[in-house]
Short mmCIF file of C-alpha atoms in Angstrom, two decimals:
data_model
loop_
_atom_site.label_atom_id
_atom_site.label_comp_id
_atom_site.label_asym_id
_atom_site.label_seq_id
_atom_site.Cartn_x
_atom_site.Cartn_y
_atom_site.Cartn_z
CA LYS A 10 19.42 -1.35 -4.92
CA ALA A 11 18.41 -1.36 -8.48
CA GLY A 12 14.90 -2.46 -9.28
CA VAL A 13 13.45 -4.93 -11.81
CA THR A 14 14.63 -3.75 -15.42
CA GLN A 15 13.21 -4.78 -18.75
CA THR A 16 14.51 -4.22 -22.19
CA PRO A 17 13.23 -3.10 -24.68
CA ARG A 18 10.42 -0.76 -23.31
CA TYR A 19 8.70 -0.92 -26.60
CA LEU A 20 8.41 -3.08 -29.67
CA ILE A 21 6.70 -3.06 -32.86
CA LYS A 22 6.65 -6.33 -34.60
CA THR A 23 4.45 -8.12 -37.68
CA ARG A 24 2.47 -11.00 -37.42
CA GLY A 25 4.64 -13.83 -37.99
CA GLN A 26 7.49 -12.64 -36.59
CA GLN A 27 9.04 -13.72 -33.36
CA VAL A 28 10.40 -11.56 -30.32
CA THR A 29 12.56 -11.56 -27.06
CA LEU A 30 12.06 -10.02 -24.10
CA SER A 31 14.46 -9.73 -21.39
CA CYS A 32 14.25 -9.03 -17.76
CA SER A 33 16.90 -8.38 -15.25
CA PRO A 34 16.03 -9.05 -11.47
CA ILE A 35 16.76 -7.17 -8.29
CA SER A 36 20.15 -8.11 -7.37
CA GLY A 37 19.77 -11.35 -5.08
CA HIS A 38 16.55 -12.36 -6.38
CA ARG A 39 16.37 -15.76 -7.96
CA SER A 40 13.10 -15.84 -8.94
CA VAL A 41 11.58 -14.43 -12.17
CA SER A 42 7.90 -14.42 -13.15
CA TRP A 43 6.24 -13.11 -16.48
CA TYR A 44 2.84 -11.87 -16.88
CA GLN A 45 0.88 -10.68 -20.14
CA GLN A 46 -1.32 -7.67 -19.39
CA THR A 47 -4.27 -6.85 -21.58
CA PRO A 48 -7.15 -4.55 -21.27
CA GLY A 49 -9.39 -7.54 -22.07
CA GLN A 50 -7.81 -10.30 -20.17
CA GLY A 51 -6.11 -7.88 -17.48
CA LEU A 52 -3.02 -9.98 -16.00
CA GLN A 53 -2.38 -13.25 -16.81
CA PHE A 54 0.73 -15.39 -15.59
CA LEU A 55 2.84 -17.13 -18.18
CA PHE A 56 5.63 -18.56 -16.23
CA GLU A 57 7.77 -18.72 -13.45
CA TYR A 58 11.37 -19.40 -13.45
CA PHE A 59 14.00 -20.33 -10.49
CA SER A 60 17.45 -21.46 -10.63
CA GLU A 61 17.37 -21.92 -14.48
CA THR A 62 14.38 -24.17 -14.21
CA GLN A 63 10.83 -23.28 -14.96
CA ARG A 64 8.93 -24.00 -11.71
CA ASN A 65 5.43 -23.13 -13.10
CA LYS A 66 3.54 -22.41 -16.54
CA GLY A 67 0.15 -20.80 -17.03
CA ASN A 68 -2.34 -21.20 -19.56
CA PHE A 69 -0.66 -19.98 -22.91
CA PRO A 70 0.20 -21.73 -26.23
CA GLY A 71 3.79 -23.13 -26.91
CA ARG A 72 4.26 -20.22 -29.02
CA PHE A 73 5.44 -18.53 -25.46
CA SER A 74 8.73 -19.87 -24.03
CA GLY A 75 11.20 -18.54 -21.74
CA ARG A 76 14.49 -19.27 -19.96
CA GLN A 77 16.73 -17.93 -17.16
CA PHE A 78 20.45 -17.85 -16.93
CA SER A 79 22.66 -18.43 -14.02
CA ASN A 80 22.96 -14.70 -13.21
CA SER A 81 18.79 -14.68 -12.96
CA ARG A 82 18.17 -12.67 -15.94
CA SER A 83 15.29 -14.12 -17.84
CA GLU A 84 13.94 -13.90 -21.71
CA MET A 85 10.83 -14.87 -22.89
CA ASN A 86 10.52 -15.50 -26.51
CA VAL A 87 6.94 -15.55 -28.48
CA SER A 88 7.37 -16.96 -31.81
CA THR A 89 5.00 -16.74 -34.80
CA LEU A 90 3.50 -13.36 -33.53
CA GLU A 91 -0.28 -13.06 -33.79
CA LEU A 92 -2.14 -9.49 -33.27
CA GLY A 93 -3.53 -10.85 -30.04
CA ASP A 94 -0.05 -10.86 -28.33
CA SER A 95 -0.10 -7.43 -28.29
CA ALA A 96 0.19 -6.42 -24.79
CA LEU A 97 2.08 -5.26 -21.83
CA TYR A 98 4.76 -7.76 -20.77
CA LEU A 99 5.50 -7.51 -17.19
CA CYS A 100 8.34 -9.13 -14.78
CA ALA A 101 8.28 -9.66 -11.72
CA SER A 102 11.30 -10.88 -9.48
CA SER A 103 11.37 -11.95 -5.85
CA LEU A 104 13.91 -13.82 -3.34
CA VAL A 105 13.03 -17.32 -4.16
CA ALA A 106 10.21 -19.35 -5.77
CA GLY A 107 7.31 -21.18 -3.64
CA VAL A 108 7.20 -19.03 -0.97
CA ALA A 109 3.47 -17.20 -0.88
CA TYR A 110 4.20 -14.20 1.20
CA ASN A 111 7.79 -13.58 -0.57
CA GLU A 112 7.06 -9.60 -2.40
CA GLN A 113 7.11 -10.05 -5.96
CA PHE A 114 8.62 -6.48 -7.26
CA PHE A 115 7.70 -5.72 -10.95
CA GLY A 116 9.41 -4.31 -13.79
CA PRO A 117 8.08 -1.35 -15.87
CA GLY A 118 7.20 -4.00 -18.62
CA THR A 119 7.70 -4.15 -22.60
CA ARG A 120 4.91 -2.87 -24.44
CA LEU A 121 4.54 -5.20 -27.58
CA THR A 122 2.48 -4.13 -30.61
CA VAL A 123 2.06 -6.33 -33.35
CA LEU A 124 1.12 -5.09 -36.77
CA ALA B 17 -9.39 -23.04 -10.29
CA GLN B 18 -9.42 -19.83 -8.07
CA THR B 19 -10.76 -16.67 -9.20
CA VAL B 20 -10.70 -13.23 -8.31
CA THR B 21 -13.38 -10.39 -9.14
CA GLN B 22 -13.17 -7.01 -9.03
CA SER B 23 -16.48 -5.44 -9.84
CA GLN B 24 -15.82 -1.87 -9.88
CA PRO B 25 -14.09 -0.75 -13.13
CA GLU B 26 -13.71 2.49 -11.98
CA MET B 27 -14.28 4.51 -8.96
CA SER B 28 -13.53 8.48 -8.14
CA VAL B 29 -12.82 10.01 -5.06
CA GLN B 30 -12.06 13.58 -4.01
CA GLU B 31 -8.91 14.60 -2.03
CA ALA B 32 -9.06 13.99 1.68
CA GLU B 33 -11.96 11.34 1.33
CA THR B 34 -12.32 7.96 1.91
CA VAL B 35 -12.79 5.39 -0.84
CA THR B 36 -13.13 1.68 -0.67
CA LEU B 37 -12.26 -0.84 -3.41
CA SER B 38 -14.32 -4.10 -3.66
CA CYS B 39 -12.86 -7.66 -4.26
CA THR B 40 -14.07 -11.03 -4.08
CA TYR B 41 -12.37 -14.77 -4.62
CA ASP B 42 -13.33 -17.94 -4.78
CA THR B 43 -10.86 -20.71 -3.69
CA SER B 44 -11.57 -23.94 -1.69
CA GLU B 45 -7.86 -23.46 -0.06
CA SER B 46 -7.98 -22.55 3.54
CA ASP B 47 -4.39 -21.10 3.67
CA TYR B 48 -3.47 -18.27 1.28
CA TYR B 49 -2.46 -14.67 1.00
CA LEU B 50 -4.09 -11.90 -0.39
CA PHE B 51 -2.88 -8.76 -1.93
CA TRP B 52 -3.42 -5.14 -3.40
CA TYR B 53 -1.55 -3.79 -6.31
CA LYS B 54 -1.45 -0.36 -7.30
CA GLN B 55 0.09 0.69 -10.67
CA PRO B 56 0.03 4.10 -11.20
CA PRO B 57 -0.09 5.52 -15.28
CA SER B 58 2.79 4.50 -17.02
CA ARG B 59 4.78 3.50 -13.94
CA GLN B 60 5.69 0.29 -12.25
CA MET B 61 3.29 -1.91 -10.25
CA ILE B 62 4.21 -1.78 -6.66
CA LEU B 63 2.36 -3.60 -3.29
CA VAL B 64 0.28 -1.52 -1.54
CA ILE B 65 -0.54 -4.25 1.41
CA ARG B 66 -1.12 -8.16 1.88
CA GLN B 67 -3.07 -10.15 4.18
CA GLU B 68 -2.45 -13.84 5.50
CA ALA B 69 -5.79 -15.70 5.24
CA TYR B 70 -5.15 -17.42 8.74
CA LYS B 71 -4.79 -14.07 10.54
CA GLN B 72 -8.16 -12.59 11.55
CA GLN B 73 -6.71 -9.17 11.98
CA ASN B 74 -7.11 -6.96 9.05
CA ALA B 75 -3.87 -5.43 7.52
CA THR B 76 -3.06 -1.94 8.14
CA GLU B 77 -0.49 0.17 6.28
CA ASN B 78 -0.63 3.79 6.82
CA ARG B 79 -3.73 5.00 4.92
CA PHE B 80 -4.32 1.79 3.50
CA SER B 81 -6.57 -0.80 5.23
CA VAL B 82 -8.37 -3.96 4.47
CA ASN B 83 -11.51 -5.63 5.18
CA PHE B 84 -11.20 -9.17 5.38
CA GLN B 85 -14.04 -11.43 5.52
CA LYS B 86 -13.03 -14.99 5.16
CA ALA B 87 -16.19 -16.84 5.13
CA ALA B 88 -17.70 -14.09 2.41
CA LYS B 89 -14.36 -14.45 0.64
CA SER B 90 -14.47 -10.58 0.11
CA PHE B 91 -11.02 -8.33 0.63
CA SER B 92 -11.73 -4.74 0.33
CA LEU B 93 -9.14 -2.00 0.56
CA LYS B 94 -10.10 1.32 2.10
CA ILE B 95 -7.82 4.36 1.48
CA SER B 96 -8.22 7.13 3.88
CA ASP B 97 -7.46 10.77 3.38
CA SER B 98 -7.06 10.21 -0.34
CA GLN B 99 -4.07 12.04 -2.02
CA LEU B 100 -3.70 12.87 -5.90
CA GLY B 101 -0.97 10.40 -6.03
CA ASP B 102 -3.50 7.57 -5.15
CA ALA B 103 -4.68 7.82 -8.95
CA ALA B 104 -4.07 4.55 -10.34
CA MET B 105 -5.13 1.21 -11.02
CA TYR B 106 -5.57 -1.18 -8.14
CA PHE B 107 -5.49 -5.01 -8.60
CA CYS B 108 -6.60 -7.22 -6.02
CA ALA B 109 -4.69 -10.69 -5.89
CA TYR B 110 -4.75 -14.22 -4.83
CA ARG B 111 -1.97 -16.68 -4.02
CA MET B 112 -2.16 -20.08 -2.56
CA LEU B 113 0.01 -20.88 0.47
CA SER B 114 1.41 -23.83 -0.81
CA GLY B 115 3.74 -25.31 -3.56
CA TYR B 116 4.95 -23.43 -6.50
CA SER B 117 1.67 -21.12 -6.47
CA THR B 118 1.09 -18.16 -8.73
CA LEU B 119 -0.26 -14.66 -8.02
CA THR B 120 -4.03 -14.64 -9.35
CA PHE B 121 -5.17 -11.07 -10.56
CA GLY B 122 -8.66 -9.32 -10.40
CA LYS B 123 -9.02 -7.40 -13.94
CA GLY B 124 -8.55 -4.12 -11.66
CA THR B 125 -10.61 -0.79 -10.50
CA MET B 126 -9.23 2.39 -11.75
CA LEU B 127 -9.08 5.21 -9.07
CA LEU B 128 -9.47 8.77 -10.06
CA VAL B 129 -8.62 11.24 -7.42
CA SER B 130 -9.84 15.25 -7.91
CA PRO B 131 -8.85 18.14 -6.14
#
C-alpha cells in the first residue's frame, strides 16, 4: 500500500506570494491533518479534515487555509507569504478523525522557503 | 491547554548501549494517549510506540519501551541495544481521548548514535 504523498517536495517563494501544497493520504484513510515544523516552534497543528469538512483548527492566522476533496486528497493554501512561513509542512493521514488511538501516518513533507 | 516538554535537545549513545529520552506533559485530563515518534534525517516520521493512560502496564515494542508515570506526568522512552539506524529526532506527543483532539508535540530530542 502506498504511503502518504506530498507535492511538491520543495518550494521557493517570495514574500507576498501565495502557495498551495497537496497531500494524498493512504488509500482508505479519510482524515488528513496538517502540521508546520520549524526549528524554533517544533511541530504545530494547523488543521484536520475529515469527509471534506474541517474538524479542528490550530492557532494560525487566516492566511492559512485548507480543503479536502471527495477522494480524501487535501490541499493547504498560504496567502501573502511571510518570511516566518518558511517551514517543513507535514501532512498525516488516518482512517478516521476523532479517534485518539488511530495512528497518524506522516508524509515526507513539503519544504517551503520564503525569500 | 496541554503542553509537552522534552528537556534534552540532544542525546548521544554508543551502539549496543541503552539510552533514555525524557518527556513530561501537563494536562487536566484523566484519559489520553501518549506517543513517541521518530523522524530520521530527511525521512518520514514514524510511530515508535504508544501508551494508553488508563493502562498501568508500560508499553513495549521490541527494543523500545516506555516508563509511564501518570502521577508525575512523565513518559520516558528507553532504547535498548542501540543501533546506528536509531539515529533520529524523537518527538513525544500527547492526544486527548475525547472529541476531535489533536496531537501536541514536544520540541524533540536529537539522538546521535556512534559506532
